[in-house]
PDB file of C-alpha atoms in Angstrom:
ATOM      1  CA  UNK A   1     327.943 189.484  52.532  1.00 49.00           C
ATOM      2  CA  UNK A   2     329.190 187.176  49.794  1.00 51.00           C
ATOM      3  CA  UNK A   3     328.611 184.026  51.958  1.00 52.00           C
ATOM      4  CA  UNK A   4     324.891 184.914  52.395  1.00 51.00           C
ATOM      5  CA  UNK A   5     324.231 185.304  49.068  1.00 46.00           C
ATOM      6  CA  UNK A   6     325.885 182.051  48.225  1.00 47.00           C
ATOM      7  CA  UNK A   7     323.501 180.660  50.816  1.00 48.00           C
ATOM      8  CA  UNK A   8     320.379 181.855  49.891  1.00 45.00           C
ATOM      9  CA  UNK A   9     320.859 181.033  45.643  1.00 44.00           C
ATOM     10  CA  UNK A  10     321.770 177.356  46.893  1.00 47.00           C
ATOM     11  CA  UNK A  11     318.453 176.958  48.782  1.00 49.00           C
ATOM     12  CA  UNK A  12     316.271 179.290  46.130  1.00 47.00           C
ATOM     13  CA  UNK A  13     317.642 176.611  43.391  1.00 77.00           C
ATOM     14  CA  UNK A  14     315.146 174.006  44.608  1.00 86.00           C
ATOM     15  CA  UNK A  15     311.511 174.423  43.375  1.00 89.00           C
ATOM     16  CA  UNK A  16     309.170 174.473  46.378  1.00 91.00           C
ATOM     17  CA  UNK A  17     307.530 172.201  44.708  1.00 90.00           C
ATOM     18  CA  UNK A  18     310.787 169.670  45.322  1.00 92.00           C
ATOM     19  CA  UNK A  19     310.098 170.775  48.919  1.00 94.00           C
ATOM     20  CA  UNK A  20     306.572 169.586  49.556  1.00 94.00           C
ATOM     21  CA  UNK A  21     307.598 166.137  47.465  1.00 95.00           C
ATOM     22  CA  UNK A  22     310.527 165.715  49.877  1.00 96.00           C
ATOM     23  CA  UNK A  23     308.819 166.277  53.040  1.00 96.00           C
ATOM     24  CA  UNK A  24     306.350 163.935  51.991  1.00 97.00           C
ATOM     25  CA  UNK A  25     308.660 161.300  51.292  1.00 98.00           C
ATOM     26  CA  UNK A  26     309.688 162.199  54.607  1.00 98.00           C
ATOM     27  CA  UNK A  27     306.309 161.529  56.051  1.00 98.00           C
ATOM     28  CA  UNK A  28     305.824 158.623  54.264  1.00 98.00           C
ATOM     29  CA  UNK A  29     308.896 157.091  55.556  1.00 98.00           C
ATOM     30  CA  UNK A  30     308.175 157.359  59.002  1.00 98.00           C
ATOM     31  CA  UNK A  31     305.015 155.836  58.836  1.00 98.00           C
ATOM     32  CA  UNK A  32     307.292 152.653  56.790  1.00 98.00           C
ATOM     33  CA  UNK A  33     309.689 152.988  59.931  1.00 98.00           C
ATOM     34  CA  UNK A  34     306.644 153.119  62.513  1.00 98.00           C
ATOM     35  CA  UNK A  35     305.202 149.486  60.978  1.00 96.00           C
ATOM     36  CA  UNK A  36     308.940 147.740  59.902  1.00 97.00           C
ATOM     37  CA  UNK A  37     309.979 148.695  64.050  1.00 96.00           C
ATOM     38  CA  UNK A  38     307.192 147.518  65.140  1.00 93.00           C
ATOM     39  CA  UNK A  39     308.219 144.189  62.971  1.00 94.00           C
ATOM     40  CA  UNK A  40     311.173 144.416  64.251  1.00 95.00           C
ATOM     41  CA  UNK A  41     310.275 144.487  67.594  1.00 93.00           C
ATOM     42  CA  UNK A  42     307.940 141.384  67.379  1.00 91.00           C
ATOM     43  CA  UNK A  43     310.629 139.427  66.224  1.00 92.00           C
ATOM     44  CA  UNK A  44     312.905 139.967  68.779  1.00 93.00           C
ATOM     45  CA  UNK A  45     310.443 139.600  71.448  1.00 91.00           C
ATOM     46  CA  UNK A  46     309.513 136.080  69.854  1.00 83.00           C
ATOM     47  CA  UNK A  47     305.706 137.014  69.774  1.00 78.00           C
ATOM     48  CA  UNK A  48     303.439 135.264  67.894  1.00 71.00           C
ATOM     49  CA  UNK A  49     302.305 137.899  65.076  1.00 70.00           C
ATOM     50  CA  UNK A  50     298.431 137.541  63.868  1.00 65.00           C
ATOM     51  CA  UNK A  51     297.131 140.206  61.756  1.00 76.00           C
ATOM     52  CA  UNK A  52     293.013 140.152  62.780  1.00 67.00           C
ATOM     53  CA  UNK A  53     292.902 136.304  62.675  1.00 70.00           C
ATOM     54  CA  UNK A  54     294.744 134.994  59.921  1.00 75.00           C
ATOM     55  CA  UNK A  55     297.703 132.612  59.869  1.00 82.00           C
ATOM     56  CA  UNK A  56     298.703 134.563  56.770  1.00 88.00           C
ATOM     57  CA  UNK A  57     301.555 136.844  58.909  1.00 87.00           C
ATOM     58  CA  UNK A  58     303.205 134.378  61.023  1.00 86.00           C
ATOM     59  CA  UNK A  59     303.299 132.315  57.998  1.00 91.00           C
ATOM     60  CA  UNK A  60     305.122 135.393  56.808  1.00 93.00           C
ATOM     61  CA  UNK A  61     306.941 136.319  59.663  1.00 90.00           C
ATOM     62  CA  UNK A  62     307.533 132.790  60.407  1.00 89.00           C
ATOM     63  CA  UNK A  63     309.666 131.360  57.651  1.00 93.00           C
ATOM     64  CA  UNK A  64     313.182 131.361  56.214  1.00 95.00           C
ATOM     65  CA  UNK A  65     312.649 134.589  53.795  1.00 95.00           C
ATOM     66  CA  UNK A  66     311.974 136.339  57.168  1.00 94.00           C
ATOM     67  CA  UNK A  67     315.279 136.530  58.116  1.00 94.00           C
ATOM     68  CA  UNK A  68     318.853 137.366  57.037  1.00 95.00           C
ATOM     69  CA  UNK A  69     320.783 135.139  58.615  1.00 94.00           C
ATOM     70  CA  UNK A  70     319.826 136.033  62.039  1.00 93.00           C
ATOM     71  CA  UNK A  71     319.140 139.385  61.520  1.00 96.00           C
ATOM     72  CA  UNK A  72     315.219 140.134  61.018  1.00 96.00           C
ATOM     73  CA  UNK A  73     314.722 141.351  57.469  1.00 97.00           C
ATOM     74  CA  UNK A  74     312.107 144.129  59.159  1.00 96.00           C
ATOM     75  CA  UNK A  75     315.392 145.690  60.867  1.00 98.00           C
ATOM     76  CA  UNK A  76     316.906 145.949  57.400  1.00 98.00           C
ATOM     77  CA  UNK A  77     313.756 147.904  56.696  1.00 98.00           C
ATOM     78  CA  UNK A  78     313.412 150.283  59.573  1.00 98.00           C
ATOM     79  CA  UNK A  79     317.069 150.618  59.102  1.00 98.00           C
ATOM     80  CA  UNK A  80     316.446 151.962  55.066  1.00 98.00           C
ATOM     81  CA  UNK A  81     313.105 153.737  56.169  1.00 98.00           C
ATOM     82  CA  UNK A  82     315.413 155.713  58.446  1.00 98.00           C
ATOM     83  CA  UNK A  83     318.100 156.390  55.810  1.00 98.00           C
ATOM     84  CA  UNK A  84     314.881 158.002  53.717  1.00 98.00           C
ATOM     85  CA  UNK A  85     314.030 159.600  56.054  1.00 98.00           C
ATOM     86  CA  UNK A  86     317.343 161.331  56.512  1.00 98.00           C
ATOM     87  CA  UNK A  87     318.481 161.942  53.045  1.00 98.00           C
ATOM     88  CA  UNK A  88     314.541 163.355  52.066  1.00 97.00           C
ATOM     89  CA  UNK A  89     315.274 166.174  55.298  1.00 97.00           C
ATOM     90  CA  UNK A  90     318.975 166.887  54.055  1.00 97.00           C
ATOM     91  CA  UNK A  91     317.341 167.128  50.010  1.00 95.00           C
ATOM     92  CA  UNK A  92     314.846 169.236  51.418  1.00 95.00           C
ATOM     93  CA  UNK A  93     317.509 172.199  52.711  1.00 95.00           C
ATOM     94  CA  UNK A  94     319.368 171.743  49.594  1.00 92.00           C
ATOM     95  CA  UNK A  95     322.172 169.455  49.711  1.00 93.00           C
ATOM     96  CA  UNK A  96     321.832 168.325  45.845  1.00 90.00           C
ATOM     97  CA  UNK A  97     324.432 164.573  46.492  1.00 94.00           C
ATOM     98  CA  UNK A  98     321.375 163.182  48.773  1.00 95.00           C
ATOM     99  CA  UNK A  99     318.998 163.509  46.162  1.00 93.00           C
ATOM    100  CA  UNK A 100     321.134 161.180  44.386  1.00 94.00           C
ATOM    101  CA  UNK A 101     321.585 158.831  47.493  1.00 97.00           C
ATOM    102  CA  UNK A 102     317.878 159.130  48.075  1.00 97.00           C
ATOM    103  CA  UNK A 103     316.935 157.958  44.502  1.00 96.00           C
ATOM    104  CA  UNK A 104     319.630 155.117  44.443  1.00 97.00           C
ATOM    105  CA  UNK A 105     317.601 153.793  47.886  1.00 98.00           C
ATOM    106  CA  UNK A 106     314.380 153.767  47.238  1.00 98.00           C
ATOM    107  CA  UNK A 107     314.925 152.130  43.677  1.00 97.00           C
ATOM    108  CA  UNK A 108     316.580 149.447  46.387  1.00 98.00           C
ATOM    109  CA  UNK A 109     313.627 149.552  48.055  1.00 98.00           C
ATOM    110  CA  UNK A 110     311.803 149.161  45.335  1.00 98.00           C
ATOM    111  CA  UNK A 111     313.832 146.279  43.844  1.00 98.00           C
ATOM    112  CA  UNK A 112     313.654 144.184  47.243  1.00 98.00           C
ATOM    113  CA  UNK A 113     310.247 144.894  47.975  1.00 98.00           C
ATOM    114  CA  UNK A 114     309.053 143.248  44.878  1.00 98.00           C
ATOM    115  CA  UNK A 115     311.074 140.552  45.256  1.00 98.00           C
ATOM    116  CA  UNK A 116     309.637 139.982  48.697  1.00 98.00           C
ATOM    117  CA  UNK A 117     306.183 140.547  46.976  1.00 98.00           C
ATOM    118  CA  UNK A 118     306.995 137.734  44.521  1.00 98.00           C
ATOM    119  CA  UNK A 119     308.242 135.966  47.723  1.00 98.00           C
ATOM    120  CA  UNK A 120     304.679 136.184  49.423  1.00 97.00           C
ATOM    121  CA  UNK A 121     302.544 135.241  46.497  1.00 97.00           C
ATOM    122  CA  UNK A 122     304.670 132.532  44.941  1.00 98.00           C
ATOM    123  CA  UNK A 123     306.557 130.906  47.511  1.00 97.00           C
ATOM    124  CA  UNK A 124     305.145 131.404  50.708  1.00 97.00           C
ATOM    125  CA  UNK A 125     301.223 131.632  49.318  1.00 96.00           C
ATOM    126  CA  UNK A 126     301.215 133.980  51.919  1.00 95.00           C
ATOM    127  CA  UNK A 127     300.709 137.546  52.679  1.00 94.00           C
ATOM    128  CA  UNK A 128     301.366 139.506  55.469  1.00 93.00           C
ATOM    129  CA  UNK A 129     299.351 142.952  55.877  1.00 93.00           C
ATOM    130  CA  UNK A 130     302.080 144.770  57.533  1.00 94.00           C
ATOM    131  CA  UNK A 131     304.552 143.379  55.341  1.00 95.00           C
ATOM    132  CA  UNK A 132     301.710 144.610  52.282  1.00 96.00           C
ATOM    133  CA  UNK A 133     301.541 148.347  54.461  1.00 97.00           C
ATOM    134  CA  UNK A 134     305.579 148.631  53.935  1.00 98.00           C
ATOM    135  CA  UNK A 135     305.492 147.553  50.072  1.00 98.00           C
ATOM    136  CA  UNK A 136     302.145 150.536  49.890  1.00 98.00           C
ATOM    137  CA  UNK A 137     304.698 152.762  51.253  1.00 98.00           C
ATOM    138  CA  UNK A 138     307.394 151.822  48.743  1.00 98.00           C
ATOM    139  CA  UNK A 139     305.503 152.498  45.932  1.00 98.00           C
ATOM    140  CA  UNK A 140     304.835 155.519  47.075  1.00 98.00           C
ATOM    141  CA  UNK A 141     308.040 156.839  47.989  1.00 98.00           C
ATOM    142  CA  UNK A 142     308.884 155.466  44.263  1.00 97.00           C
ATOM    143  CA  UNK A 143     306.286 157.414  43.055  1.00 96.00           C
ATOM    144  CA  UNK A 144     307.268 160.173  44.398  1.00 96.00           C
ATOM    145  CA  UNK A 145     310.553 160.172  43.498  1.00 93.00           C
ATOM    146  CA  UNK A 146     309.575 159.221  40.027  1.00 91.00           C
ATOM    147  CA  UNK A 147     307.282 162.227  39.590  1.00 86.00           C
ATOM    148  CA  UNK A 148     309.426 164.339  41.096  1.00 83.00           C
ATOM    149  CA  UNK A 149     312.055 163.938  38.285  1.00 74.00           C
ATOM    150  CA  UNK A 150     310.048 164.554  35.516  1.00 54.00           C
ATOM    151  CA  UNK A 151     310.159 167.709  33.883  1.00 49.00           C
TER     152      UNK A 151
END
């Protein structure tokens, strides 16, 4: 009888409002893991990648910052969406370390994404719309998580 009260306290200590913002961090991440696989998947099929027209996203795509090493930087992403993804699920039923581990990666997120943003607009005089659609989704998952922790 102990153990189920233990339980239930544990999961009543997070604010259903913490709930919905978790699940849609959830949500959010999956549509950042839908685009940066299917980025992923274009550049290991060798593709060309042309967003309505314009040379803008192979430019993108195309180049050195594209790539770590030989490793696609969109696989890095789908890889992080996914991690997200996991620890928003696991905050959601109450395990209080991944909201920790959930705010420490999407400030890394955050913190690459702008530096790929500064990338785009100052190196490459570039931008890619799918690459654009990911950084959107940042934002918002850092918005989220920003709001979230305020009192």
């Amino acid at each position: 009888m102990k153990n189920k009260r233990a339980t239930s306290a544990s999961a009543a200590a997070i604010p259903r409002s913490q709930i919905v913002v978790y699940c849609l961090v959830a949500l959010i991440s999956i549509a950042g893991l839908a685009d940066a696989t299917y980025l992923t998947a274009q550049a290991f099929s060798g593709e060309t990648m042309v967003c309505g027209g314009s040379p803008d996203c192979f430019k993108v795509l195309g180049s050195p910052y594209a790539h770590l090493g030989s490793v696609p930087l969109a696989l890095v992403g789908a890889i992080a969406y996914f991690i997200v993804f996991s620890f928003a699920i696991l905050a959601a039923f109450g395990y209080a370390k991944m909201r920790r581990f959930l705010l420490i990666t999407v400030w890394s997120m955050f913190a690459v994404t702008l530096w790929l943003l500064y990338t785009q607009a100052f190196i490459l005089h570039a931008f890619c719309r799918y690459c654009l659609f990911s950084a959107a989704m940042v934002f918002l998952l850092a918005g989220l998580i920003v709001a979230s922790r305020s009192p």
